[in-house]
Coordinates of C-alpha atoms and ligand atoms in Angstrom, one line a residue:
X119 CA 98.2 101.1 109.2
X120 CA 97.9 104.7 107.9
X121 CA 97.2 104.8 104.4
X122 CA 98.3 108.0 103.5
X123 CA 101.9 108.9 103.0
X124 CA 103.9 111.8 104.7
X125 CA 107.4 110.3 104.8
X126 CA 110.1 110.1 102.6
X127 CA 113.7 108.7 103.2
X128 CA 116.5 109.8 101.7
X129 CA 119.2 107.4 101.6
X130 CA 122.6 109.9 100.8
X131 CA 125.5 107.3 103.2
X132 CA 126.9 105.9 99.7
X133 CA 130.6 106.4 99.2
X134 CA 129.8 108.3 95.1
X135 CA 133.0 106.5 94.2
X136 CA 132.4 107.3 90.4
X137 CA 132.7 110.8 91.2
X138 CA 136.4 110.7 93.1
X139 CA 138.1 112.5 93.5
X140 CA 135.0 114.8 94.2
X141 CA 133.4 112.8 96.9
X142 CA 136.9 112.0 98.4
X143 CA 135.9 114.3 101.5
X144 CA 132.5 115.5 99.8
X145 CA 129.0 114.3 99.7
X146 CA 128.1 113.7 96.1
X147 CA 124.5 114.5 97.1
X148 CA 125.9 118.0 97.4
X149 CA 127.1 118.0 94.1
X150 CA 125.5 121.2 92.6
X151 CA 123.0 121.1 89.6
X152 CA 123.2 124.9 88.3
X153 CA 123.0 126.0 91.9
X154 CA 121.3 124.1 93.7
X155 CA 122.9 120.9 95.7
X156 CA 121.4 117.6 94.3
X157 CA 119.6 116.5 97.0
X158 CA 117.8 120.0 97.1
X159 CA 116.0 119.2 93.7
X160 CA 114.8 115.5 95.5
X161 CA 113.7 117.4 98.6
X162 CA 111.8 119.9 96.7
X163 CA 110.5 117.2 95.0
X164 CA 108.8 115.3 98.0
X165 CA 107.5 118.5 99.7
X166 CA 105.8 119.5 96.3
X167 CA 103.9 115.6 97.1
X168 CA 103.1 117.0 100.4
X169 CA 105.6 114.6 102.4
X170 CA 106.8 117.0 104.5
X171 CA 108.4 114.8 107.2
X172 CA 112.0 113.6 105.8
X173 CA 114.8 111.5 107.2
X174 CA 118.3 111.8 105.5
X175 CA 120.2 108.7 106.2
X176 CA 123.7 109.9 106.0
X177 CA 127.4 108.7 106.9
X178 CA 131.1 109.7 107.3
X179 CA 131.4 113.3 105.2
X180 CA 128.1 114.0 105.2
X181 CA 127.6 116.7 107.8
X182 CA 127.5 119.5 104.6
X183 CA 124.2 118.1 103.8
X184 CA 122.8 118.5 107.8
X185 CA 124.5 122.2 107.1
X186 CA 122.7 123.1 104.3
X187 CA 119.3 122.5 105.5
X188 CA 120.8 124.7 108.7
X189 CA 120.7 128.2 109.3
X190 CA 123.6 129.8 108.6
X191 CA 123.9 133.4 111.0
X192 CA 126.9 135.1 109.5
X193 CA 125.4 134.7 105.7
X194 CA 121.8 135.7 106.8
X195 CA 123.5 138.5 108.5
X196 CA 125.7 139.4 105.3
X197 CA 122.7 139.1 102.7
X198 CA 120.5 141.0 105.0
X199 CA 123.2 143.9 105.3
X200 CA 123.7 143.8 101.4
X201 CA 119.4 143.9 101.2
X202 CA 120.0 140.7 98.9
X203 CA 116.1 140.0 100.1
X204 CA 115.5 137.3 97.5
X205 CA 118.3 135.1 98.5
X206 CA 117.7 135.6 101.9
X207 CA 114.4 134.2 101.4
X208 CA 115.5 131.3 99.1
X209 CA 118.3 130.0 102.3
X210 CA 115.3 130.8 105.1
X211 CA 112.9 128.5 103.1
X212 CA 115.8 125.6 104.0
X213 CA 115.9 126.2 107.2
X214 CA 112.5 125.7 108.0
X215 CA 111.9 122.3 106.1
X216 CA 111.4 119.4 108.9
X217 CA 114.5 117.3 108.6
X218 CA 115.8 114.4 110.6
X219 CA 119.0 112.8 110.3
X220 CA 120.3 108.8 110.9
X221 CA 123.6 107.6 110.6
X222 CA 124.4 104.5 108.5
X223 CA 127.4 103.8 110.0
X224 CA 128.8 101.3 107.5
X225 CA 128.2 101.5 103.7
X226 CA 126.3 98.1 103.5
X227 CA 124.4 98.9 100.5
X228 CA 120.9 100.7 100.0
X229 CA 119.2 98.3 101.5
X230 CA 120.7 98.5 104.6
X231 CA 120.6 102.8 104.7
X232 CA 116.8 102.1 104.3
X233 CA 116.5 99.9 107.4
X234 CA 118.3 102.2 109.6
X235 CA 115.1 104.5 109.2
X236 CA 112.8 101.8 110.9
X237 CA 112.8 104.1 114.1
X238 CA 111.8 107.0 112.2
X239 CA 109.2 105.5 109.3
X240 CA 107.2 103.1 112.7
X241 CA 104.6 101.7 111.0
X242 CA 103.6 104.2 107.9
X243 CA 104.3 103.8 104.1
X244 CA 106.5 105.9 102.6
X245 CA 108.7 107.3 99.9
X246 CA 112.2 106.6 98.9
X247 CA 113.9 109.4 97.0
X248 CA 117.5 108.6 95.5
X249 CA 118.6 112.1 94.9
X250 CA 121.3 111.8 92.2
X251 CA 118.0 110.4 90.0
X252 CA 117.0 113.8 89.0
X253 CA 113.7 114.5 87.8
X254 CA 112.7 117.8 86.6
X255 CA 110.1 119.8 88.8
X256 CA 107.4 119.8 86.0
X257 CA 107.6 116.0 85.7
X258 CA 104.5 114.4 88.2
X259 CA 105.7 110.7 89.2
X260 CA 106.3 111.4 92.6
X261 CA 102.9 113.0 92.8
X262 CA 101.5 109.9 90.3
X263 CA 103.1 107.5 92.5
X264 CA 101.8 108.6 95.8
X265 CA 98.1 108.7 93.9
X266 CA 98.6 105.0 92.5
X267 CA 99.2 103.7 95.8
X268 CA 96.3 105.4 97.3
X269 CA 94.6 103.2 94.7
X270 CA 96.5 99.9 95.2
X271 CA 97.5 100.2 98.7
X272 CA 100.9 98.2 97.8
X273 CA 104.6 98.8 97.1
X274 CA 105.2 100.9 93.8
X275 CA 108.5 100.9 92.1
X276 CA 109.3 103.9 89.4
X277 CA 110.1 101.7 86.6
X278 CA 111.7 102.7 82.8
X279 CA 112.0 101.1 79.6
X280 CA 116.1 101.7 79.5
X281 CA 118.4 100.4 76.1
X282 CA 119.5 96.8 76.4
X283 CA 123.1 98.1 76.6
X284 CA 122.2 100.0 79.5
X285 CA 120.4 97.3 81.7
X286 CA 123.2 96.2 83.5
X287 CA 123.3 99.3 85.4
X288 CA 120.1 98.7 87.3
X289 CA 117.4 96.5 88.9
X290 CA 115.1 95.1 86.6
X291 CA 111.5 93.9 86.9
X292 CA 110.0 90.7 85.4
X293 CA 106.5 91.9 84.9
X294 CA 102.8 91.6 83.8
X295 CA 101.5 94.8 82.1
X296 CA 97.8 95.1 84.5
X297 CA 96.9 98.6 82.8
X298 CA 98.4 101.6 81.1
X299 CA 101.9 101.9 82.4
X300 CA 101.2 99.9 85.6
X301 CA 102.6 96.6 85.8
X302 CA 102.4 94.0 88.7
X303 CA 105.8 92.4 89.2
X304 CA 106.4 88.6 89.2
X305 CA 110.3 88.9 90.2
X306 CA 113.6 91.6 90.2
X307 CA 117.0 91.0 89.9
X308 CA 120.0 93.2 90.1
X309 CA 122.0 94.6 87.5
X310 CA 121.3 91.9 85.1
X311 CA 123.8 91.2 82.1
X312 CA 121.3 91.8 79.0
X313 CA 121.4 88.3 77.9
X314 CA 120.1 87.4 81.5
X315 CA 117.8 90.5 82.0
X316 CA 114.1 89.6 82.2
X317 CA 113.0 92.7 80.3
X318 CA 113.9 95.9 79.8
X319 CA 112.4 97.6 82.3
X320 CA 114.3 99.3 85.0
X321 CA 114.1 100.4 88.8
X322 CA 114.9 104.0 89.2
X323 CA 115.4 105.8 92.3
X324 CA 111.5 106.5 93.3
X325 CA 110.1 103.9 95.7
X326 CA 107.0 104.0 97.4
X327 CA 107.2 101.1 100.3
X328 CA 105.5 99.5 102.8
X329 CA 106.4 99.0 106.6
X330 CA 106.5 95.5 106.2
X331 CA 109.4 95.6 104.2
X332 CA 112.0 96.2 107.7
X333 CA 111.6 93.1 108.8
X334 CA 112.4 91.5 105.3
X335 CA 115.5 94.1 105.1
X336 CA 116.0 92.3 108.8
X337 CA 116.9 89.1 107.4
X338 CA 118.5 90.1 104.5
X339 CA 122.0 88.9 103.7
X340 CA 124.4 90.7 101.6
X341 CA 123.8 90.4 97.8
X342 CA 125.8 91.6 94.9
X343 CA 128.4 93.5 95.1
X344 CA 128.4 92.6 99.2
X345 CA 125.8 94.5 99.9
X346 CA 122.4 94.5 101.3
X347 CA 120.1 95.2 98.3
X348 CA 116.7 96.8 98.0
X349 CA 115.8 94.9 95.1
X350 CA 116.7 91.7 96.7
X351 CA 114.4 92.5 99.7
X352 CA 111.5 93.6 97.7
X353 CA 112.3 89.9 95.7
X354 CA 111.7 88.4 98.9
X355 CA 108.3 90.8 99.9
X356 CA 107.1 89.0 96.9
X357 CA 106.3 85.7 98.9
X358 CA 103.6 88.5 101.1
X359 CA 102.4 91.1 98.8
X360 CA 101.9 92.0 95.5
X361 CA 104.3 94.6 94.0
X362 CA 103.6 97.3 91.1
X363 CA 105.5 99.2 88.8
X364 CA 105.0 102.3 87.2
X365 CA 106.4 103.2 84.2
X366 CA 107.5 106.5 84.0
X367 CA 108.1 108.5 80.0
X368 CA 109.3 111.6 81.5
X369 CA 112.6 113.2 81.6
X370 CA 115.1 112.2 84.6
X371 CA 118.9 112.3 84.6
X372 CA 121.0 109.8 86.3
X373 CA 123.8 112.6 87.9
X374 CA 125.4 110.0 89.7
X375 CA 127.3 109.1 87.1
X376 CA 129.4 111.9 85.3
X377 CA 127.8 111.7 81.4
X378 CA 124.4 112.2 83.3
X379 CA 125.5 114.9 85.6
X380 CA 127.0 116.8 83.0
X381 CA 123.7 116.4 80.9
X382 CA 121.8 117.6 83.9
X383 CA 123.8 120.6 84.3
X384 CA 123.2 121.8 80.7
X385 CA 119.5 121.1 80.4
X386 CA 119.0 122.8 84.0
X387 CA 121.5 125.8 82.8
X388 CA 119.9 126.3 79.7
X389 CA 116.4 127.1 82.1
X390 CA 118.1 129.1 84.6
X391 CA 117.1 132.7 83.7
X392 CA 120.1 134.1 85.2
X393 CA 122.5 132.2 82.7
X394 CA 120.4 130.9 79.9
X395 CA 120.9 133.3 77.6
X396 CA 125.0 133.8 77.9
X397 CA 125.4 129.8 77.9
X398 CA 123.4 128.9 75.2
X399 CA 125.1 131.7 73.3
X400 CA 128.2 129.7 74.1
X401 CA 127.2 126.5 73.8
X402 CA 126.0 127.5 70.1
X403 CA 129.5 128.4 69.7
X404 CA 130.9 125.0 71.1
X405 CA 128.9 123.1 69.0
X406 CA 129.5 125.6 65.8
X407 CA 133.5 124.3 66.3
X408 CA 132.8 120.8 67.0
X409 CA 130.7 121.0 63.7
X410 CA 133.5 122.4 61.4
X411 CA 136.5 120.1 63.1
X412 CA 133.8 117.3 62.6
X413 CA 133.7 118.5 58.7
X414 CA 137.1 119.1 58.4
X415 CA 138.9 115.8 59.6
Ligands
UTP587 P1 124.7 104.2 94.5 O1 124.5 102.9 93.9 O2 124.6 105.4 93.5 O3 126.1 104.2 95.2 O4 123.7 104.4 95.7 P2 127.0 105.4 95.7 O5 127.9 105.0 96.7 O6 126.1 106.6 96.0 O7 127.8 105.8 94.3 P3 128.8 105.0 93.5 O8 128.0 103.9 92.7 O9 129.9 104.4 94.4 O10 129.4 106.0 92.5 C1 122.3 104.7 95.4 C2 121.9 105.5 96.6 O11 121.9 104.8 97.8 C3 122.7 105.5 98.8 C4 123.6 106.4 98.0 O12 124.0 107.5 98.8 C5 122.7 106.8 96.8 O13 121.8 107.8 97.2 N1 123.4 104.5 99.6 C6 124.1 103.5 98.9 C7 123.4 104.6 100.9 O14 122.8 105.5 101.5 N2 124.1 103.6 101.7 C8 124.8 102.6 101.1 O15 125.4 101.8 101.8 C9 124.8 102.6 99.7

């Protein structure tokens, strides 16, 4: 098996129903940060870790997301006649990026979108990148990740410590701390209730995996929700292989759901040097008025 890792999958074939109407007809993927689409920031992200060869797994109103990563002749033509140089650059730099594309032709759950890559991935670890999990570029855990399994040569799940109120939102690990924010996992289970949650410690959409995990995702049956679940696969890769978590302190915004999106938005707004300056002056002013009616009711 080759060791080092080149691939990443992006699963994007979810149905983003707590952003309807939006993703009615829309991929929520393409959601815009600022401007940039969503999935641009994870893509970014995974060629800035060197894993240049990427498979979208994508699904019924999707094709945007195989456009955007296209050329597109009549706007390179416009730019170039309006010698907008810069941006002509920025849209070039997407069409070259090495991008292949699999259908998931049913919504079965992320589990599922993963093993539809089999073909692709062959016998290789590689990355998973859920790209409504945004993580700013300065943060490193792809980059630690993909250097931790170098070391450990086994699955690595992006773990964080997330409020107990919170837990039932994700896949949580039942761990043993091995060394400084490394932590080899006993057992997972899915969107826990918190009395029922084995820790407080959740998955978050960075995955390094092995190949043998296809033929695990093979046998799996639907889980919660109906669905054919990552984490319930990984359970099961247990029985094999040891697992390991990092445990990442950076920033990252959940923008798949609105009250991180919108949080997102701001703190990527406020570092855009085209806007920075005019929004925060506005926001100072938002905030001024929510002070006073605060003082005032
Ligand atoms: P989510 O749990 O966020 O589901 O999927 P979703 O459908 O995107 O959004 P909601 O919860 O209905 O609002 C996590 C990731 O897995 C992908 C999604 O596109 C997202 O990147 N996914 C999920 C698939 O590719 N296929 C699936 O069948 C399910």
């Amino acid at each position: 098996m080759t060791q080092g890792i080149k691939k990443a999958i992006f699963p994007a074939a979810g149905l983003g129903t707590r952003f309807l109407p939006a993703t009615k007809a829309s991929p929520k993927e393409m959601l815009p940060i600022v401007d940039k689409p969503m999935i641009q920031y994870g893509v970014e992200e995974a060629l800035a870790c060197h894993l240049n060869e990427i498979v979208i797994i994508t699904g019924k109103h999707k094709r945007s997301i195989e456009d955007h990563f296209d050329h597109s002749f009549e706007l390179e033509a416009k730019l170039k006649k309006s010698g907008k140089k810069k941006l002509i650059e920025e849209i070039n730099r997407l069409n070259k990026i090495n991008i292949a594309y699999i259908r998931q032709g049913y919504a079965l759950g992320l589990g599922h979108a993963i093993s539809r890559a089999r073909p692709f991935i062959k016998d290789e670890p590689f990355a998973v990148i859920l790209s409504d999990d945004i993580i700013p570029p300065e943060e490193s855990l792809l980059k630690d990740m993909v250097r931790l399994y170098k070391e450990l040569k086994c699955p690595i799940l992006a773990l964080e410590k997330v409020p107990m109120s919170e837990i039932h939102r994700y896949g949580v690990i039942d761990g043993v701390k091995e060394e400084d924010g490394v932590y080899r996992v006993n057992n997972l289970v899915e969107k826990p209730d918190a009395e029922h949650a084995p820790s407080d410690l959740a998955i978050l959409g960075r995955y390094i995996l092995t190949p043998d995990i296809f033929d695990v995702l093979d046998k799996s049956k639907p889980g919660r929700g109906g669905e054919i679940q990552l984490t319930d696969a990984i359970g099961a890769l247990l029985k094999s292989r040891r697992v390991y978590g990092y445990l990442f302190k950076g920033k990252r915004y959940d923008a798949g759901d609105k009250f991180g999106y919108l949080k997102a938005t701001i703190d990527f707004a406020l570092k855009n040097s085209e806007v920075s300056e005019p929004f925060s002056q506005y926001l100072f002013e938002v905030t001024k008025k929510l002070r006073q009616s605060a003082a005032s009711s």
